[in-house]
mmCIF file with all atom_site columns, C-alpha atoms in Angstrom:
data_model
loop_
_atom_site.group_PDB
_atom_site.id
_atom_site.type_symbol
_atom_site.label_atom_id
_atom_site.label_alt_id
_atom_site.label_comp_id
_atom_site.label_asym_id
_atom_site.label_entity_id
_atom_site.label_seq_id
_atom_site.pdbx_PDB_ins_code
_atom_site.Cartn_x
_atom_site.Cartn_y
_atom_site.Cartn_z
_atom_site.occupancy
_atom_site.B_iso_or_equiv
_atom_site.pdbx_formal_charge
_atom_site.auth_seq_id
_atom_site.auth_comp_id
_atom_site.auth_asym_id
_atom_site.auth_atom_id
_atom_site.pdbx_PDB_model_num
ATOM 1   C CA . ASP A 1 1   ? 166.727 79.571 -97.624 1.00 0.00 ? 7   ASP A CA 1
ATOM 2   C CA . LYS A 1 2   ? 169.015 81.756 -98.882 1.00 0.00 ? 8   LYS A CA 1
ATOM 3   C CA . LEU A 1 3   ? 168.416 84.157 -96.160 1.00 0.00 ? 9   LEU A CA 1
ATOM 4   C CA . THR A 1 4   ? 168.385 81.583 -94.181 1.00 0.00 ? 10  THR A CA 1
ATOM 5   C CA . GLY A 1 5   ? 172.057 80.475 -94.937 1.00 0.00 ? 11  GLY A CA 1
ATOM 6   C CA . ARG A 1 6   ? 173.368 84.438 -94.405 1.00 0.00 ? 12  ARG A CA 1
ATOM 7   C CA . ILE A 1 7   ? 172.061 84.348 -90.834 1.00 0.00 ? 13  ILE A CA 1
ATOM 8   C CA . LEU A 1 8   ? 173.697 80.941 -90.519 1.00 0.00 ? 14  LEU A CA 1
ATOM 9   C CA . THR A 1 9   ? 177.228 82.104 -90.993 1.00 0.00 ? 15  THR A CA 1
ATOM 10  C CA . HIS A 1 10  ? 176.553 84.667 -89.065 1.00 0.00 ? 16  HIS A CA 1
ATOM 11  C CA . ALA A 1 11  ? 175.476 82.661 -85.864 1.00 0.00 ? 17  ALA A CA 1
ATOM 12  C CA . ARG A 1 12  ? 177.367 83.399 -83.070 1.00 0.00 ? 18  ARG A CA 1
ATOM 13  C CA . SER A 1 13  ? 176.162 80.805 -80.465 1.00 0.00 ? 19  SER A CA 1
ATOM 14  C CA . PRO A 1 14  ? 175.227 77.457 -81.174 1.00 0.00 ? 20  PRO A CA 1
ATOM 15  C CA . LEU A 1 15  ? 171.005 78.744 -80.031 1.00 0.00 ? 21  LEU A CA 1
ATOM 16  C CA . ASP A 1 16  ? 171.602 81.249 -82.681 1.00 0.00 ? 22  ASP A CA 1
ATOM 17  C CA . ARG A 1 17  ? 172.234 78.719 -85.076 1.00 0.00 ? 23  ARG A CA 1
ATOM 18  C CA . ALA A 1 18  ? 168.696 76.417 -83.832 1.00 0.00 ? 24  ALA A CA 1
ATOM 19  C CA . ALA A 1 19  ? 166.959 78.883 -83.862 1.00 0.00 ? 25  ALA A CA 1
ATOM 20  C CA . ALA A 1 20  ? 168.004 79.950 -87.438 1.00 0.00 ? 26  ALA A CA 1
ATOM 21  C CA . LEU A 1 21  ? 167.195 76.555 -88.855 1.00 0.00 ? 27  LEU A CA 1
ATOM 22  C CA . GLU A 1 22  ? 163.738 76.650 -86.910 1.00 0.00 ? 28  GLU A CA 1
ATOM 23  C CA . THR A 1 23  ? 163.195 78.772 -89.541 1.00 0.00 ? 29  THR A CA 1
ATOM 24  C CA . ARG A 1 24  ? 164.477 76.751 -92.425 1.00 0.00 ? 30  ARG A CA 1
ATOM 25  C CA . ILE A 1 25  ? 161.930 73.906 -90.940 1.00 0.00 ? 31  ILE A CA 1
ATOM 26  C CA . ARG A 1 26  ? 159.226 76.021 -90.579 1.00 0.00 ? 32  ARG A CA 1
ATOM 27  C CA . PHE A 1 27  ? 159.752 76.828 -94.564 1.00 0.00 ? 33  PHE A CA 1
ATOM 28  C CA . GLN A 1 28  ? 159.796 73.424 -95.253 1.00 0.00 ? 34  GLN A CA 1
ATOM 29  C CA . ILE A 1 29  ? 157.406 72.095 -93.746 1.00 0.00 ? 35  ILE A CA 1
ATOM 30  C CA . SER A 1 30  ? 155.643 74.918 -95.152 1.00 0.00 ? 36  SER A CA 1
ATOM 31  C CA . THR A 1 31  ? 155.890 73.729 -98.647 1.00 0.00 ? 37  THR A CA 1
ATOM 32  C CA . PHE A 1 32  ? 155.471 69.848 -97.924 1.00 0.00 ? 38  PHE A CA 1
ATOM 33  C CA . ARG A 1 33  ? 159.197 68.975 -98.053 1.00 0.00 ? 39  ARG A CA 1
ATOM 34  C CA . LEU A 1 34  ? 159.388 66.877 -94.414 1.00 0.00 ? 40  LEU A CA 1
ATOM 35  C CA . SER A 1 35  ? 161.590 65.177 -95.245 1.00 0.00 ? 41  SER A CA 1
ATOM 36  C CA . ASP A 1 36  ? 164.185 67.657 -95.522 1.00 0.00 ? 42  ASP A CA 1
ATOM 37  C CA . ALA A 1 37  ? 162.205 69.525 -92.115 1.00 0.00 ? 43  ALA A CA 1
ATOM 38  C CA . VAL A 1 38  ? 163.112 66.042 -90.107 1.00 0.00 ? 44  VAL A CA 1
ATOM 39  C CA . ASN A 1 39  ? 166.794 65.658 -91.598 1.00 0.00 ? 45  ASN A CA 1
ATOM 40  C CA . THR A 1 40  ? 167.074 70.079 -90.609 1.00 0.00 ? 46  THR A CA 1
ATOM 41  C CA . ALA A 1 41  ? 165.997 69.486 -87.131 1.00 0.00 ? 47  ALA A CA 1
ATOM 42  C CA . ALA A 1 42  ? 168.207 66.567 -86.725 1.00 0.00 ? 48  ALA A CA 1
ATOM 43  C CA . GLU A 1 43  ? 171.406 69.100 -87.879 1.00 0.00 ? 49  GLU A CA 1
ATOM 44  C CA . ALA A 1 44  ? 169.920 71.759 -85.876 1.00 0.00 ? 50  ALA A CA 1
ATOM 45  C CA . LEU A 1 45  ? 169.454 69.129 -82.192 1.00 0.00 ? 51  LEU A CA 1
ATOM 46  C CA . ALA A 1 46  ? 172.762 68.480 -83.270 1.00 0.00 ? 52  ALA A CA 1
ATOM 47  C CA . SER A 1 47  ? 174.367 71.482 -82.652 1.00 0.00 ? 53  SER A CA 1
ATOM 48  C CA . ILE A 1 48  ? 172.796 71.860 -79.228 1.00 0.00 ? 54  ILE A CA 1
ATOM 49  C CA . ASP A 1 49  ? 174.405 68.710 -78.673 1.00 0.00 ? 55  ASP A CA 1
ATOM 50  C CA . VAL A 1 50  ? 170.586 66.867 -79.402 1.00 0.00 ? 56  VAL A CA 1
ATOM 51  C CA . VAL A 1 51  ? 171.412 63.315 -80.886 1.00 0.00 ? 57  VAL A CA 1
ATOM 52  C CA . LEU A 1 52  ? 168.297 60.983 -81.398 1.00 0.00 ? 58  LEU A CA 1
ATOM 53  C CA . LYS A 1 53  ? 170.336 57.648 -82.042 1.00 0.00 ? 59  LYS A CA 1
ATOM 54  C CA . ASP A 1 54  ? 168.369 54.498 -83.132 1.00 0.00 ? 60  ASP A CA 1
ATOM 55  C CA . MET A 1 55  ? 165.985 52.557 -81.430 1.00 0.00 ? 61  MET A CA 1
ATOM 56  C CA . THR A 1 56  ? 167.515 49.589 -81.167 1.00 0.00 ? 62  THR A CA 1
ATOM 57  C CA . HIS A 1 57  ? 170.756 51.470 -79.370 1.00 0.00 ? 63  HIS A CA 1
ATOM 58  C CA . PRO A 1 58  ? 171.473 50.006 -76.017 1.00 0.00 ? 64  PRO A CA 1
ATOM 59  C CA . SER A 1 59  ? 171.968 54.152 -75.136 1.00 0.00 ? 65  SER A CA 1
ATOM 60  C CA . THR A 1 60  ? 167.770 54.688 -76.525 1.00 0.00 ? 66  THR A CA 1
ATOM 61  C CA . LEU A 1 61  ? 166.498 50.933 -74.844 1.00 0.00 ? 67  LEU A CA 1
ATOM 62  C CA . ARG A 1 62  ? 168.141 52.577 -71.633 1.00 0.00 ? 68  ARG A CA 1
ATOM 63  C CA . THR A 1 63  ? 166.316 55.686 -72.329 1.00 0.00 ? 69  THR A CA 1
ATOM 64  C CA . VAL A 1 64  ? 163.545 53.759 -72.955 1.00 0.00 ? 70  VAL A CA 1
ATOM 65  C CA . ALA A 1 65  ? 163.301 51.720 -70.007 1.00 0.00 ? 71  ALA A CA 1
ATOM 66  C CA . SER A 1 66  ? 164.155 55.249 -67.684 1.00 0.00 ? 72  SER A CA 1
ATOM 67  C CA . VAL A 1 67  ? 161.230 56.945 -69.118 1.00 0.00 ? 73  VAL A CA 1
ATOM 68  C CA . LEU A 1 68  ? 158.451 54.422 -69.045 1.00 0.00 ? 74  LEU A CA 1
ATOM 69  C CA . THR A 1 69  ? 159.449 53.806 -65.446 1.00 0.00 ? 75  THR A CA 1
ATOM 70  C CA . SER A 1 70  ? 159.418 57.629 -64.511 1.00 0.00 ? 76  SER A CA 1
ATOM 71  C CA . CYS A 1 71  ? 155.852 58.110 -66.063 1.00 0.00 ? 77  CYS A CA 1
ATOM 72  C CA . TRP A 1 72  ? 154.594 55.099 -64.733 1.00 0.00 ? 78  TRP A CA 1
ATOM 73  C CA . ARG A 1 73  ? 156.099 55.849 -61.142 1.00 0.00 ? 79  ARG A CA 1
ATOM 74  C CA . LEU A 1 74  ? 154.226 59.621 -61.969 1.00 0.00 ? 80  LEU A CA 1
ATOM 75  C CA . SER A 1 75  ? 151.085 57.859 -62.594 1.00 0.00 ? 81  SER A CA 1
ATOM 76  C CA . ARG A 1 76  ? 150.904 56.391 -60.049 1.00 0.00 ? 82  ARG A CA 1
ATOM 77  C CA . GLN A 1 77  ? 151.472 59.419 -57.871 1.00 0.00 ? 83  GLN A CA 1
ATOM 78  C CA . GLY A 1 78  ? 148.014 61.295 -58.125 1.00 0.00 ? 84  GLY A CA 1
ATOM 79  C CA . GLU A 1 79  ? 149.389 64.425 -58.760 1.00 0.00 ? 85  GLU A CA 1
ATOM 80  C CA . PHE A 1 80  ? 152.039 65.038 -61.788 1.00 0.00 ? 86  PHE A CA 1
ATOM 81  C CA . SER A 1 81  ? 154.051 67.730 -60.653 1.00 0.00 ? 87  SER A CA 1
ATOM 82  C CA . LEU A 1 82  ? 157.254 68.324 -62.351 1.00 0.00 ? 88  LEU A CA 1
ATOM 83  C CA . PRO A 1 83  ? 159.237 71.858 -62.173 1.00 0.00 ? 89  PRO A CA 1
ATOM 84  C CA . PRO A 1 84  ? 158.962 74.156 -65.493 1.00 0.00 ? 90  PRO A CA 1
ATOM 85  C CA . MET A 1 85  ? 161.973 73.641 -67.967 1.00 0.00 ? 91  MET A CA 1
ATOM 86  C CA . THR A 1 86  ? 164.263 76.960 -67.409 1.00 0.00 ? 92  THR A CA 1
ATOM 87  C CA . ASP A 1 87  ? 167.143 75.914 -69.734 1.00 0.00 ? 93  ASP A CA 1
ATOM 88  C CA . GLU A 1 88  ? 167.429 77.436 -73.087 1.00 0.00 ? 94  GLU A CA 1
ATOM 89  C CA . LYS A 1 89  ? 169.430 74.916 -74.796 1.00 0.00 ? 95  LYS A CA 1
ATOM 90  C CA . HIS A 1 90  ? 166.853 72.244 -73.595 1.00 0.00 ? 96  HIS A CA 1
ATOM 91  C CA . LEU A 1 91  ? 163.420 74.967 -74.329 1.00 0.00 ? 97  LEU A CA 1
ATOM 92  C CA . ALA A 1 92  ? 164.758 74.587 -77.735 1.00 0.00 ? 98  ALA A CA 1
ATOM 93  C CA . ALA A 1 93  ? 164.567 71.286 -78.052 1.00 0.00 ? 99  ALA A CA 1
ATOM 94  C CA . MET A 1 94  ? 161.965 69.977 -77.616 1.00 0.00 ? 100 MET A CA 1
ATOM 95  C CA . LYS A 1 95  ? 160.747 72.910 -80.093 1.00 0.00 ? 101 LYS A CA 1
ATOM 96  C CA . LEU A 1 96  ? 162.742 71.821 -82.288 1.00 0.00 ? 102 LEU A CA 1
ATOM 97  C CA . LEU A 1 97  ? 161.912 68.180 -81.563 1.00 0.00 ? 103 LEU A CA 1
ATOM 98  C CA . MET A 1 98  ? 157.745 69.353 -81.649 1.00 0.00 ? 104 MET A CA 1
ATOM 99  C CA . LEU A 1 99  ? 158.655 70.578 -85.887 1.00 0.00 ? 105 LEU A CA 1
ATOM 100 C CA . MET A 1 100 ? 160.395 67.272 -86.223 1.00 0.00 ? 106 MET A CA 1
ATOM 101 C CA . ALA A 1 101 ? 157.241 65.039 -84.593 1.00 0.00 ? 107 ALA A CA 1
ATOM 102 C CA . HIS A 1 102 ? 155.692 67.122 -86.744 1.00 0.00 ? 108 HIS A CA 1
ATOM 103 C CA . ALA A 1 103 ? 157.073 67.053 -89.782 1.00 0.00 ? 109 ALA A CA 1
ATOM 104 C CA . ALA A 1 104 ? 157.361 62.920 -89.373 1.00 0.00 ? 110 ALA A CA 1
ATOM 105 C CA . TYR A 1 105 ? 153.759 62.189 -88.169 1.00 0.00 ? 111 TYR A CA 1
ATOM 106 C CA . ILE A 1 106 ? 152.764 63.499 -91.299 1.00 0.00 ? 112 ILE A CA 1
ATOM 107 C CA . SER A 1 107 ? 155.231 62.033 -93.360 1.00 0.00 ? 113 SER A CA 1
ATOM 108 C CA . ASN A 1 108 ? 154.761 58.880 -91.682 1.00 0.00 ? 114 ASN A CA 1
ATOM 109 C CA . ASP A 1 109 ? 158.169 58.515 -90.190 1.00 0.00 ? 115 ASP A CA 1
ATOM 110 C CA . GLN A 1 110 ? 159.360 55.885 -88.004 1.00 0.00 ? 116 GLN A CA 1
ATOM 111 C CA . ARG A 1 111 ? 161.610 57.956 -86.338 1.00 0.00 ? 117 ARG A CA 1
ATOM 112 C CA . ILE A 1 112 ? 158.115 59.494 -84.148 1.00 0.00 ? 118 ILE A CA 1
ATOM 113 C CA . THR A 1 113 ? 157.768 57.136 -81.876 1.00 0.00 ? 119 THR A CA 1
ATOM 114 C CA . ARG A 1 114 ? 162.233 57.990 -81.243 1.00 0.00 ? 120 ARG A CA 1
ATOM 115 C CA . ILE A 1 115 ? 161.510 61.871 -81.597 1.00 0.00 ? 121 ILE A CA 1
ATOM 116 C CA . VAL A 1 116 ? 158.654 61.457 -78.451 1.00 0.00 ? 122 VAL A CA 1
ATOM 117 C CA . LEU A 1 117 ? 160.151 59.524 -76.519 1.00 0.00 ? 123 LEU A CA 1
ATOM 118 C CA . GLU A 1 118 ? 163.423 62.238 -76.007 1.00 0.00 ? 124 GLU A CA 1
ATOM 119 C CA . MET A 1 119 ? 160.623 64.546 -75.959 1.00 0.00 ? 125 MET A CA 1
ATOM 120 C CA . ALA A 1 120 ? 159.896 62.634 -72.670 1.00 0.00 ? 126 ALA A CA 1
ATOM 121 C CA . ASP A 1 121 ? 162.954 61.645 -71.469 1.00 0.00 ? 127 ASP A CA 1
ATOM 122 C CA . LEU A 1 122 ? 163.722 65.621 -72.027 1.00 0.00 ? 128 LEU A CA 1
ATOM 123 C CA . SER A 1 123 ? 160.998 66.700 -69.446 1.00 0.00 ? 129 SER A CA 1
ATOM 124 C CA . LEU A 1 124 ? 161.139 64.567 -67.339 1.00 0.00 ? 130 LEU A CA 1
ATOM 125 C CA . ARG A 1 125 ? 165.221 64.802 -66.633 1.00 0.00 ? 131 ARG A CA 1
ATOM 126 C CA . HIS A 1 126 ? 165.191 68.861 -66.942 1.00 0.00 ? 132 HIS A CA 1
ATOM 127 C CA . GLY A 1 127 ? 161.566 70.095 -66.073 1.00 0.00 ? 133 GLY A CA 1
ATOM 128 C CA . MET A 1 128 ? 158.138 70.496 -68.067 1.00 0.00 ? 134 MET A CA 1
ATOM 129 C CA . ALA A 1 129 ? 157.893 72.416 -71.210 1.00 0.00 ? 135 ALA A CA 1
ATOM 130 C CA . PRO A 1 130 ? 154.823 73.218 -73.582 1.00 0.00 ? 136 PRO A CA 1
ATOM 131 C CA . GLU A 1 131 ? 156.058 70.619 -75.753 1.00 0.00 ? 137 GLU A CA 1
ATOM 132 C CA . SER A 1 132 ? 155.293 68.079 -72.513 1.00 0.00 ? 138 SER A CA 1
ATOM 133 C CA . SER A 1 133 ? 152.213 68.729 -73.076 1.00 0.00 ? 139 SER A CA 1
ATOM 134 C CA . PHE A 1 134 ? 152.162 67.186 -76.517 1.00 0.00 ? 140 PHE A CA 1
ATOM 135 C CA . ALA A 1 135 ? 155.479 64.364 -75.561 1.00 0.00 ? 141 ALA A CA 1
ATOM 136 C CA . PHE A 1 136 ? 153.002 62.591 -73.007 1.00 0.00 ? 142 PHE A CA 1
ATOM 137 C CA . PRO A 1 137 ? 149.874 61.692 -74.666 1.00 0.00 ? 143 PRO A CA 1
ATOM 138 C CA . ALA A 1 138 ? 151.806 61.277 -77.935 1.00 0.00 ? 144 ALA A CA 1
ATOM 139 C CA . LEU A 1 139 ? 154.036 58.427 -75.954 1.00 0.00 ? 145 LEU A CA 1
ATOM 140 C CA . GLY A 1 140 ? 150.740 57.317 -74.720 1.00 0.00 ? 146 GLY A CA 1
ATOM 141 C CA . SER A 1 141 ? 149.475 56.624 -78.051 1.00 0.00 ? 147 SER A CA 1
ATOM 142 C CA . VAL A 1 142 ? 152.262 55.151 -79.389 1.00 0.00 ? 148 VAL A CA 1
ATOM 143 C CA . LEU A 1 143 ? 152.519 52.485 -75.314 1.00 0.00 ? 149 LEU A CA 1
ATOM 144 C CA . ILE A 1 144 ? 148.364 51.635 -76.742 1.00 0.00 ? 150 ILE A CA 1
ATOM 145 C CA . ASN A 1 145 ? 149.356 51.317 -79.726 1.00 0.00 ? 151 ASN A CA 1
ATOM 146 C CA . ASN A 1 146 ? 152.552 48.577 -78.961 1.00 0.00 ? 152 ASN A CA 1
ATOM 147 C CA . LEU A 1 147 ? 151.776 47.616 -75.807 1.00 0.00 ? 153 LEU A CA 1
ATOM 148 C CA . GLY A 1 148 ? 147.840 47.531 -75.078 1.00 0.00 ? 154 GLY A CA 1
ATOM 149 C CA . PRO A 1 149 ? 147.904 49.598 -71.962 1.00 0.00 ? 155 PRO A CA 1
ATOM 150 C CA . ILE A 1 150 ? 144.953 51.869 -71.874 1.00 0.00 ? 156 ILE A CA 1
ATOM 151 C CA . ASP A 1 151 ? 145.746 52.660 -68.316 1.00 0.00 ? 157 ASP A CA 1
ATOM 152 C CA . PHE A 1 152 ? 148.797 54.046 -68.436 1.00 0.00 ? 158 PHE A CA 1
ATOM 153 C CA . GLY A 1 153 ? 148.452 55.948 -71.540 1.00 0.00 ? 159 GLY A CA 1
ATOM 154 C CA . TYR A 1 154 ? 145.615 57.341 -70.051 1.00 0.00 ? 160 TYR A CA 1
ATOM 155 C CA . ARG A 1 155 ? 147.781 58.063 -66.861 1.00 0.00 ? 161 ARG A CA 1
ATOM 156 C CA . LEU A 1 156 ? 150.107 60.032 -69.295 1.00 0.00 ? 162 LEU A CA 1
ATOM 157 C CA . GLY A 1 157 ? 147.638 62.262 -71.296 1.00 0.00 ? 163 GLY A CA 1
ATOM 158 C CA . GLN A 1 158 ? 146.938 63.008 -67.506 1.00 0.00 ? 164 GLN A CA 1
ATOM 159 C CA . ILE A 1 159 ? 150.226 64.260 -66.702 1.00 0.00 ? 165 ILE A CA 1
ATOM 160 C CA . ALA A 1 160 ? 150.451 66.558 -70.211 1.00 0.00 ? 166 ALA A CA 1
ATOM 161 C CA . LEU A 1 161 ? 146.168 67.824 -68.973 1.00 0.00 ? 167 LEU A CA 1
ATOM 162 C CA . GLU A 1 162 ? 148.742 68.724 -65.434 1.00 0.00 ? 168 GLU A CA 1
ATOM 163 C CA . ASN A 1 163 ? 151.214 70.427 -67.205 1.00 0.00 ? 169 ASN A CA 1
ATOM 164 C CA . LEU A 1 164 ? 148.585 72.441 -69.235 1.00 0.00 ? 170 LEU A CA 1
ATOM 165 C CA . THR A 1 165 ? 147.006 74.160 -65.898 1.00 0.00 ? 171 THR A CA 1
ATOM 166 C CA . ASP A 1 166 ? 149.764 74.958 -64.518 1.00 0.00 ? 172 ASP A CA 1
ATOM 167 C CA . GLU A 1 167 ? 150.685 77.326 -67.205 1.00 0.00 ? 173 GLU A CA 1
#
């Protein structure tokens, strides 16, 4: 942790800061400090301008509607082709969100739904990253658990499989 602190004092850019915090998050997860890991991930995401608002925030509700509509349209096309994600900031955000989801899931943190939603939204707006293959089935699982549409959840899993075959 001290070494990460030193690296952070010399970070030249928000992406350098996010990379250093990613190391801290991995350490926190490995020592089962899961709440700290989720909080550190939120800090790292904020440093690259990704802020997770509460599920009841109006912008989050718009994101839910946008993601569900986009996923539904994609699932109806039969072919799930989205371009690859290329922007370094968005790729870093996806890595951080994946680590955050890992810690949140293990610790039964209720923010897991919001984290998965953000991953899917970034993927739909900026292209597919390797972590997108986790985001879509996880989103499908949340939908099946809360709303019950098994067919739609299955189609979200198909989007993830298509992403895996492209790499």
